[in-house]
Structure formats: structure tokens, C-alpha cells
Amino acid sequence: GDSLVNYLIQFPEADATLIGERKDKTLGYDLTLQNHITTEAGASVYDDVVTLTKQLEPGEAEVGRKKAFAAEDRFPLVPGRYLIESTLTNNLTLAAHRTVEAVVVPQPNHAALGISEPVVYSGNPIRDDGSTLPFSASNVRFSPHAVGTVVLHAGDRVPVVFQLWLPKDAAGKFNTAPIQLHYLYGSPGTGGKPIDESDETVDPSNADPAGNFVTGHVIQTGAMPSGNY
């Protein structure tokens, strides 16, 4: 299948100024998200502009002002290295937030098993038969909680989802033999020594026709003291 980059923009804390009186005098939010994608050399590849606006009831606005803002998008990109420049403009105050992220879309290697970056998700996955929403894979949509770094409380469950790309055998067919997965976590303070480890075997026989298989794992944090892991 074609390569799709799922992208999450997330504020570290709530910003109450994102909700207020809109131009039509109704209460709500009105944002413009612009994404400009270039190669590492600066050649323009893709531009995307999304308007995020909605009227809110007073109770919804009160709750929304206490939540950190997050937005999702997805981009069709061929294998390569890219820079994604995102500018979020609050049309109520004209304040703008700009981020630049480096993204690598790996070249498929059908001779070896591939694995994607894990995504921490929240809630329950939902069916997405068209797979048109960001963070959808194999007709299942996951609501991302964080990518890369996640902040949590001791005792929180940490469900992660990731994608496996199956290798092909000498006959050109995908190898659907059981896959052994090994999970571990550690802390910088332990000098790289794992604090906990576990093993799991998954059966990729129901991978999609392109050899993509989605699986996941739940990390339990009840025994973790405060720190970085």
C-alpha cells in the first residue's frame, strides 16, 4: 500500500484563549492549521490547510478551556526524509503557534520484518472501514494519546499500538509465521539495564494484502516510581 504519515500536534497544557466569542458572536473555537512539508533540502512537497471551528455550549466551553489542545492529520508521502512545518493560528486572537518536525518515511524492505514507531492511544479502538481517519490501520481507528513522549501517573495503563510489515519469502509470498515480540522498559538512571521485560507471540496470518499487520501491548505502571522511562 501507499505510505501515509499520521501526524499529531499537541499542546503541553491547556490554553483557555482558544475558546471565546467567534465572528458570528457565538461561543466556540476558530482555528486554522497550516502544514507545509518539504524535503530536507527545502524542496516543497505538500501543503495542507485545515479549518477547525465549532460552536460550543457554555458547559462544553468550560470543560474545553481546561483541556490541552490536540489536532491530527495524515499525509501521503513516498519514502524519504522530510520537514513538516505546522502553524496553528487562533482566529479569535490571531496568536500563532509554529512547530517543525523531522519525519523519516522508511523504504520498504520486503526481505526483512519491519516495525513502526509505537503510538500510545486512549479509549477503545473503533471500526473505520474506509481507513480515512488519521491513526487508522487495518480498518481500525486508534485515538492517539501521545507519540514519542507520554506523561502519565503511576498506575495508569499504557496501551500502545504499532504496525509490523511482513517480509516475503523466496516465492514472493508474505511470511505469516508466528512472530516473537520482546518488550522491555528501563530508566536513564539504571544505565540502560531493563527494569522489566516480557515476551509475546503474535499470529500475523490475518495481515492485509499489502503485508501490514497491526498489534499492540499494554504496559502496566503500578510498580513504577516517579521518573523517566
PDB file of C-alpha atoms in Angstrom:
ATOM      1  CA  GLY A   1       0.000   0.000   0.000  1.00  0.00           C
ATOM      2  CA  ASP A   2       0.900   3.675  -0.192  1.00  0.00           C
ATOM      3  CA  SER A   3       2.862   5.296   2.651  1.00  0.00           C
ATOM      4  CA  LEU A   4       0.801   7.507   4.971  1.00  0.00           C
ATOM      5  CA  VAL A   5       2.271   9.640   7.745  1.00  0.00           C
ATOM      6  CA  ASN A   6      -0.080  10.114  10.709  1.00  0.00           C
ATOM      7  CA  TYR A   7       0.676  13.372  12.491  1.00  0.00           C
ATOM      8  CA  LEU A   8      -0.304  14.597  15.969  1.00  0.00           C
ATOM      9  CA  ILE A   9       0.043  18.200  17.173  1.00  0.00           C
ATOM     10  CA  GLN A  10      -0.463  18.509  20.906  1.00  0.00           C
ATOM     11  CA  PHE A  11      -0.116  21.426  23.332  1.00  0.00           C
ATOM     12  CA  PRO A  12       1.687  20.576  26.600  1.00  0.00           C
ATOM     13  CA  GLU A  13      -1.027  22.314  28.639  1.00  0.00           C
ATOM     14  CA  ALA A  14      -4.465  23.894  28.311  1.00  0.00           C
ATOM     15  CA  ASP A  15      -4.873  27.288  26.607  1.00  0.00           C
ATOM     16  CA  ALA A  16      -8.154  28.927  27.628  1.00  0.00           C
ATOM     17  CA  THR A  17      -7.824  31.622  24.906  1.00  0.00           C
ATOM     18  CA  LEU A  18      -8.607  29.051  22.205  1.00  0.00           C
ATOM     19  CA  ILE A  19     -12.296  29.263  23.159  1.00  0.00           C
ATOM     20  CA  GLY A  20     -14.213  32.514  23.098  1.00  0.00           C
ATOM     21  CA  GLU A  21     -16.562  34.669  21.065  1.00  0.00           C
ATOM     22  CA  ARG A  22     -16.365  33.967  17.323  1.00  0.00           C
ATOM     23  CA  LYS A  23     -17.046  36.416  14.493  1.00  0.00           C
ATOM     24  CA  ASP A  24     -20.717  35.468  14.417  1.00  0.00           C
ATOM     25  CA  LYS A  25     -20.961  36.285  18.152  1.00  0.00           C
ATOM     26  CA  THR A  26     -21.380  32.609  19.109  1.00  0.00           C
ATOM     27  CA  LEU A  27     -19.232  30.847  21.678  1.00  0.00           C
ATOM     28  CA  GLY A  28     -16.713  28.333  20.390  1.00  0.00           C
ATOM     29  CA  TYR A  29     -13.309  27.920  18.769  1.00  0.00           C
ATOM     30  CA  ASP A  30     -11.985  29.001  15.372  1.00  0.00           C
ATOM     31  CA  LEU A  31      -8.541  27.758  14.328  1.00  0.00           C
ATOM     32  CA  THR A  32      -6.568  27.400  11.112  1.00  0.00           C
ATOM     33  CA  LEU A  33      -3.937  24.668  10.834  1.00  0.00           C
ATOM     34  CA  GLN A  34      -1.410  25.014   8.000  1.00  0.00           C
ATOM     35  CA  ASN A  35       1.068  22.240   7.233  1.00  0.00           C
ATOM     36  CA  HIS A  36       3.971  22.845   4.858  1.00  0.00           C
ATOM     37  CA  ILE A  37       6.089  19.799   4.009  1.00  0.00           C
ATOM     38  CA  THR A  38       9.484  19.964   2.351  1.00  0.00           C
ATOM     39  CA  THR A  39      12.375  17.634   1.732  1.00  0.00           C
ATOM     40  CA  GLU A  40      15.465  18.074   3.908  1.00  0.00           C
ATOM     41  CA  ALA A  41      16.939  20.085   1.015  1.00  0.00           C
ATOM     42  CA  GLY A  42      13.994  22.512   1.127  1.00  0.00           C
ATOM     43  CA  ALA A  43      12.030  21.391  -1.937  1.00  0.00           C
ATOM     44  CA  SER A  44       8.284  21.854  -1.440  1.00  0.00           C
ATOM     45  CA  VAL A  45       6.349  18.561  -1.358  1.00  0.00           C
ATOM     46  CA  TYR A  46       2.895  19.060   0.113  1.00  0.00           C
ATOM     47  CA  ASP A  47       0.718  21.828   1.563  1.00  0.00           C
ATOM     48  CA  ASP A  48      -2.397  21.347   3.641  1.00  0.00           C
ATOM     49  CA  VAL A  49      -4.770  23.914   5.206  1.00  0.00           C
ATOM     50  CA  VAL A  50      -7.488  22.821   7.622  1.00  0.00           C
ATOM     51  CA  THR A  51     -10.102  24.986   9.344  1.00  0.00           C
ATOM     52  CA  LEU A  52     -11.111  23.836  12.820  1.00  0.00           C
ATOM     53  CA  THR A  53     -14.207  25.613  14.075  1.00  0.00           C
ATOM     54  CA  LYS A  54     -17.212  24.676  16.190  1.00  0.00           C
ATOM     55  CA  GLN A  55     -19.909  26.324  18.271  1.00  0.00           C
ATOM     56  CA  LEU A  56     -19.928  25.223  21.919  1.00  0.00           C
ATOM     57  CA  GLU A  57     -22.439  25.348  24.713  1.00  0.00           C
ATOM     58  CA  PRO A  58     -21.273  27.172  27.872  1.00  0.00           C
ATOM     59  CA  GLY A  59     -20.734  23.895  29.717  1.00  0.00           C
ATOM     60  CA  GLU A  60     -18.700  22.462  26.834  1.00  0.00           C
ATOM     61  CA  ALA A  61     -16.603  25.637  26.690  1.00  0.00           C
ATOM     62  CA  GLU A  62     -15.843  25.458  30.413  1.00  0.00           C
ATOM     63  CA  VAL A  63     -14.602  21.874  30.054  1.00  0.00           C
ATOM     64  CA  GLY A  64     -12.698  22.634  26.839  1.00  0.00           C
ATOM     65  CA  ARG A  65     -10.753  25.520  28.366  1.00  0.00           C
ATOM     66  CA  LYS A  66      -9.222  23.054  30.851  1.00  0.00           C
ATOM     67  CA  LYS A  67      -8.083  20.555  28.211  1.00  0.00           C
ATOM     68  CA  ALA A  68      -4.849  20.645  26.232  1.00  0.00           C
ATOM     69  CA  PHE A  69      -5.453  21.178  22.514  1.00  0.00           C
ATOM     70  CA  ALA A  70      -4.582  18.419  20.048  1.00  0.00           C
ATOM     71  CA  ALA A  71      -5.115  18.016  16.295  1.00  0.00           C
ATOM     72  CA  GLU A  72      -4.455  15.138  13.916  1.00  0.00           C
ATOM     73  CA  ASP A  73      -3.714  14.885  10.207  1.00  0.00           C
ATOM     74  CA  ARG A  74      -2.332  12.402   7.712  1.00  0.00           C
ATOM     75  CA  PHE A  75      -0.134  12.937   4.660  1.00  0.00           C
ATOM     76  CA  PRO A  76       0.608  10.714   1.652  1.00  0.00           C
ATOM     77  CA  LEU A  77       4.408  10.644   1.344  1.00  0.00           C
ATOM     78  CA  VAL A  78       6.801   8.405  -0.560  1.00  0.00           C
ATOM     79  CA  PRO A  79       9.835   7.021   1.326  1.00  0.00           C
ATOM     80  CA  GLY A  80      12.306   9.767   2.218  1.00  0.00           C
ATOM     81  CA  ARG A  81      13.251  12.373   4.825  1.00  0.00           C
ATOM     82  CA  TYR A  82      11.014  15.393   5.354  1.00  0.00           C
ATOM     83  CA  LEU A  83      10.442  18.502   7.448  1.00  0.00           C
ATOM     84  CA  ILE A  84       6.855  19.260   8.492  1.00  0.00           C
ATOM     85  CA  GLU A  85       6.242  22.881   9.434  1.00  0.00           C
ATOM     86  CA  SER A  86       2.887  23.327  11.181  1.00  0.00           C
ATOM     87  CA  THR A  87       1.352  26.689  12.028  1.00  0.00           C
ATOM     88  CA  LEU A  88      -1.763  26.816  14.195  1.00  0.00           C
ATOM     89  CA  THR A  89      -3.493  30.193  14.200  1.00  0.00           C
ATOM     90  CA  ASN A  90      -6.137  31.103  16.767  1.00  0.00           C
ATOM     91  CA  ASN A  91      -8.501  33.227  14.665  1.00  0.00           C
ATOM     92  CA  LEU A  92     -10.041  34.670  17.827  1.00  0.00           C
ATOM     93  CA  THR A  93      -6.807  36.321  18.996  1.00  0.00           C
ATOM     94  CA  LEU A  94      -4.595  35.946  15.874  1.00  0.00           C
ATOM     95  CA  ALA A  95      -1.967  34.266  18.051  1.00  0.00           C
ATOM     96  CA  ALA A  96       0.015  31.619  16.149  1.00  0.00           C
ATOM     97  CA  HIS A  97       1.992  28.575  17.286  1.00  0.00           C
ATOM     98  CA  ARG A  98       4.627  27.089  14.972  1.00  0.00           C
ATOM     99  CA  THR A  99       6.379  23.725  15.143  1.00  0.00           C
ATOM    100  CA  VAL A 100       8.881  21.974  12.867  1.00  0.00           C
ATOM    101  CA  GLU A 101       9.331  18.214  12.979  1.00  0.00           C
ATOM    102  CA  ALA A 102      11.672  15.922  11.053  1.00  0.00           C
ATOM    103  CA  VAL A 103       9.983  12.810   9.687  1.00  0.00           C
ATOM    104  CA  VAL A 104      11.502   9.735   8.070  1.00  0.00           C
ATOM    105  CA  VAL A 105       9.336   7.517   5.850  1.00  0.00           C
ATOM    106  CA  PRO A 106      11.255   4.223   5.612  1.00  0.00           C
ATOM    107  CA  GLN A 107      11.897   2.453   2.348  1.00  0.00           C
ATOM    108  CA  PRO A 108      10.023  -0.879   2.344  1.00  0.00           C
ATOM    109  CA  ASN A 109      12.332  -3.849   2.738  1.00  0.00           C
ATOM    110  CA  HIS A 110      10.431  -6.983   1.815  1.00  0.00           C
ATOM    111  CA  ALA A 111      13.400  -9.155   2.773  1.00  0.00           C
ATOM    112  CA  ALA A 112      13.137  -8.306   6.494  1.00  0.00           C
ATOM    113  CA  LEU A 113      10.471  -7.750   9.112  1.00  0.00           C
ATOM    114  CA  GLY A 114       9.718  -4.060   9.679  1.00  0.00           C
ATOM    115  CA  ILE A 115       8.219  -2.314  12.708  1.00  0.00           C
ATOM    116  CA  SER A 116       6.718   1.156  13.091  1.00  0.00           C
ATOM    117  CA  GLU A 117       7.072   3.614  15.943  1.00  0.00           C
ATOM    118  CA  PRO A 118       4.627   2.747  18.767  1.00  0.00           C
ATOM    119  CA  VAL A 119       1.704   5.063  19.466  1.00  0.00           C
ATOM    120  CA  VAL A 120       0.107   5.379  22.905  1.00  0.00           C
ATOM    121  CA  TYR A 121      -3.655   5.542  22.456  1.00  0.00           C
ATOM    122  CA  SER A 122      -6.608   6.260  24.733  1.00  0.00           C
ATOM    123  CA  GLY A 123     -10.129   4.882  24.899  1.00  0.00           C
ATOM    124  CA  ASN A 124     -11.284   1.936  22.815  1.00  0.00           C
ATOM    125  CA  PRO A 125     -10.378   1.494  19.131  1.00  0.00           C
ATOM    126  CA  ILE A 126     -13.306   1.965  16.732  1.00  0.00           C
ATOM    127  CA  ARG A 127     -14.129   0.489  13.334  1.00  0.00           C
ATOM    128  CA  ASP A 128     -13.082   2.629  10.362  1.00  0.00           C
ATOM    129  CA  ASP A 129     -13.935   0.620   7.269  1.00  0.00           C
ATOM    130  CA  GLY A 130     -12.701   3.314   4.909  1.00  0.00           C
ATOM    131  CA  SER A 131      -9.476   3.905   6.881  1.00  0.00           C
ATOM    132  CA  THR A 132      -9.860   7.600   6.053  1.00  0.00           C
ATOM    133  CA  LEU A 133      -9.140   8.974   9.527  1.00  0.00           C
ATOM    134  CA  PRO A 134      -5.664   9.671  10.916  1.00  0.00           C
ATOM    135  CA  PHE A 135      -4.208   6.880  13.042  1.00  0.00           C
ATOM    136  CA  SER A 136      -6.311   4.237  11.297  1.00  0.00           C
ATOM    137  CA  ALA A 137      -4.785   0.926  10.288  1.00  0.00           C
ATOM    138  CA  SER A 138      -6.352  -2.302   9.038  1.00  0.00           C
ATOM    139  CA  ASN A 139      -9.801  -0.668   9.252  1.00  0.00           C
ATOM    140  CA  VAL A 140      -9.372   0.184  12.944  1.00  0.00           C
ATOM    141  CA  ARG A 141      -9.075   3.740  14.271  1.00  0.00           C
ATOM    142  CA  PHE A 142      -6.982   4.496  17.387  1.00  0.00           C
ATOM    143  CA  SER A 143      -7.304   7.783  19.289  1.00  0.00           C
ATOM    144  CA  PRO A 144      -3.691   8.861  19.952  1.00  0.00           C
ATOM    145  CA  HIS A 145      -2.744   9.929  23.444  1.00  0.00           C
ATOM    146  CA  ALA A 146       0.866  10.698  22.576  1.00  0.00           C
ATOM    147  CA  VAL A 147       3.630   9.906  20.112  1.00  0.00           C
ATOM    148  CA  GLY A 148       7.249   9.713  21.222  1.00  0.00           C
ATOM    149  CA  THR A 149       6.870  11.018  24.795  1.00  0.00           C
ATOM    150  CA  VAL A 150       3.920  10.483  27.129  1.00  0.00           C
ATOM    151  CA  VAL A 151       3.270  11.961  30.576  1.00  0.00           C
ATOM    152  CA  LEU A 152       1.292   9.729  32.936  1.00  0.00           C
ATOM    153  CA  HIS A 153       0.565   8.902  36.557  1.00  0.00           C
ATOM    154  CA  ALA A 154       1.772   5.798  38.353  1.00  0.00           C
ATOM    155  CA  GLY A 155      -0.854   3.107  37.969  1.00  0.00           C
ATOM    156  CA  ASP A 156      -2.066   4.267  34.553  1.00  0.00           C
ATOM    157  CA  ARG A 157      -2.430   1.619  31.875  1.00  0.00           C
ATOM    158  CA  VAL A 158      -0.350   2.461  28.815  1.00  0.00           C
ATOM    159  CA  PRO A 159      -1.829   0.779  25.721  1.00  0.00           C
ATOM    160  CA  VAL A 160       0.455   1.030  22.692  1.00  0.00           C
ATOM    161  CA  VAL A 161      -0.234   0.061  19.089  1.00  0.00           C
ATOM    162  CA  PHE A 162       2.270  -0.424  16.287  1.00  0.00           C
ATOM    163  CA  GLN A 163       2.460  -1.872  12.811  1.00  0.00           C
ATOM    164  CA  LEU A 164       4.511  -4.781  11.517  1.00  0.00           C
ATOM    165  CA  TRP A 165       5.489  -5.065   7.844  1.00  0.00           C
ATOM    166  CA  LEU A 166       5.867  -8.708   6.916  1.00  0.00           C
ATOM    167  CA  PRO A 167       8.802  -9.963   4.838  1.00  0.00           C
ATOM    168  CA  LYS A 168       8.338 -12.009   1.669  1.00  0.00           C
ATOM    169  CA  ASP A 169       9.714 -15.492   1.109  1.00  0.00           C
ATOM    170  CA  ALA A 170      11.611 -16.717  -1.952  1.00  0.00           C
ATOM    171  CA  ALA A 171       8.304 -17.320  -3.760  1.00  0.00           C
ATOM    172  CA  GLY A 172       7.250 -13.700  -3.273  1.00  0.00           C
ATOM    173  CA  LYS A 173       4.588 -14.514  -0.681  1.00  0.00           C
ATOM    174  CA  PHE A 174       4.391 -12.818   2.707  1.00  0.00           C
ATOM    175  CA  ASN A 175       5.825 -14.868   5.554  1.00  0.00           C
ATOM    176  CA  THR A 176       2.969 -15.291   8.039  1.00  0.00           C
ATOM    177  CA  ALA A 177       4.832 -17.478  10.529  1.00  0.00           C
ATOM    178  CA  PRO A 178       4.290 -16.563  14.226  1.00  0.00           C
ATOM    179  CA  ILE A 179       6.353 -13.553  15.361  1.00  0.00           C
ATOM    180  CA  GLN A 180       8.123 -13.384  18.718  1.00  0.00           C
ATOM    181  CA  LEU A 181       7.938  -9.945  20.340  1.00  0.00           C
ATOM    182  CA  HIS A 182      10.095  -8.876  23.291  1.00  0.00           C
ATOM    183  CA  TYR A 183       9.088  -5.852  25.373  1.00  0.00           C
ATOM    184  CA  LEU A 184      11.234  -4.076  27.924  1.00  0.00           C
ATOM    185  CA  TYR A 185      11.448  -0.731  29.644  1.00  0.00           C
ATOM    186  CA  GLY A 186      14.134   0.985  31.646  1.00  0.00           C
ATOM    187  CA  SER A 187      15.233   4.314  33.045  1.00  0.00           C
ATOM    188  CA  PRO A 188      18.213   6.552  32.212  1.00  0.00           C
ATOM    189  CA  GLY A 189      19.166   6.203  35.876  1.00  0.00           C
ATOM    190  CA  THR A 190      19.699   2.450  35.517  1.00  0.00           C
ATOM    191  CA  GLY A 191      22.343   2.851  32.838  1.00  0.00           C
ATOM    192  CA  GLY A 192      20.243   1.131  30.196  1.00  0.00           C
ATOM    193  CA  LYS A 193      19.556  -2.005  32.228  1.00  0.00           C
ATOM    194  CA  PRO A 194      15.924  -3.138  31.734  1.00  0.00           C
ATOM    195  CA  ILE A 195      13.645  -2.791  34.750  1.00  0.00           C
ATOM    196  CA  ASP A 196      11.078  -5.221  33.408  1.00  0.00           C
ATOM    197  CA  GLU A 197      10.774  -7.494  30.377  1.00  0.00           C
ATOM    198  CA  SER A 198       8.080  -9.658  28.802  1.00  0.00           C
ATOM    199  CA  ASP A 199       7.595 -11.827  25.724  1.00  0.00           C
ATOM    200  CA  GLU A 200       4.640 -12.336  23.435  1.00  0.00           C
ATOM    201  CA  THR A 201       3.913 -14.362  20.302  1.00  0.00           C
ATOM    202  CA  VAL A 202       1.565 -12.934  17.650  1.00  0.00           C
ATOM    203  CA  ASP A 203      -0.008 -14.639  14.655  1.00  0.00           C
ATOM    204  CA  PRO A 204       0.106 -12.366  11.566  1.00  0.00           C
ATOM    205  CA  SER A 205      -1.919 -14.732   9.366  1.00  0.00           C
ATOM    206  CA  ASN A 206      -4.691 -12.113   9.030  1.00  0.00           C
ATOM    207  CA  ALA A 207      -2.352  -9.369   7.744  1.00  0.00           C
ATOM    208  CA  ASP A 208      -3.795  -7.244   4.951  1.00  0.00           C
ATOM    209  CA  PRO A 209      -2.942  -7.882   1.257  1.00  0.00           C
ATOM    210  CA  ALA A 210      -0.004  -5.447   1.458  1.00  0.00           C
ATOM    211  CA  GLY A 211       1.599  -7.393   4.318  1.00  0.00           C
ATOM    212  CA  ASN A 212       0.667  -4.905   7.067  1.00  0.00           C
ATOM    213  CA  PHE A 213      -0.193  -6.309  10.490  1.00  0.00           C
ATOM    214  CA  VAL A 214      -1.343  -4.213  13.455  1.00  0.00           C
ATOM    215  CA  THR A 215      -0.712  -5.348  17.005  1.00  0.00           C
ATOM    216  CA  GLY A 216      -0.136  -3.823  20.420  1.00  0.00           C
ATOM    217  CA  HIS A 217       0.692  -4.231  24.070  1.00  0.00           C
ATOM    218  CA  VAL A 218      -0.416  -2.802  27.419  1.00  0.00           C
ATOM    219  CA  ILE A 219       2.293  -1.584  29.800  1.00  0.00           C
ATOM    220  CA  GLN A 220       1.369  -1.654  33.487  1.00  0.00           C
ATOM    221  CA  THR A 221       2.834   1.182  35.553  1.00  0.00           C
ATOM    222  CA  GLY A 222       1.602   0.332  39.040  1.00  0.00           C
ATOM    223  CA  ALA A 223       5.079  -0.635  40.240  1.00  0.00           C
ATOM    224  CA  MET A 224       6.846   2.328  38.647  1.00  0.00           C
ATOM    225  CA  PRO A 225       8.013   5.146  40.921  1.00  0.00           C
ATOM    226  CA  SER A 226       8.095   8.703  39.555  1.00  0.00           C
ATOM    227  CA  GLY A 227      10.744   9.193  36.903  1.00  0.00           C
ATOM    228  CA  ASN A 228      11.633   8.949  33.239  1.00  0.00           C
ATOM    229  CA  TYR A 229      11.440   5.645  31.401  1.00  0.00           C
TER     230      TYR A 229
END
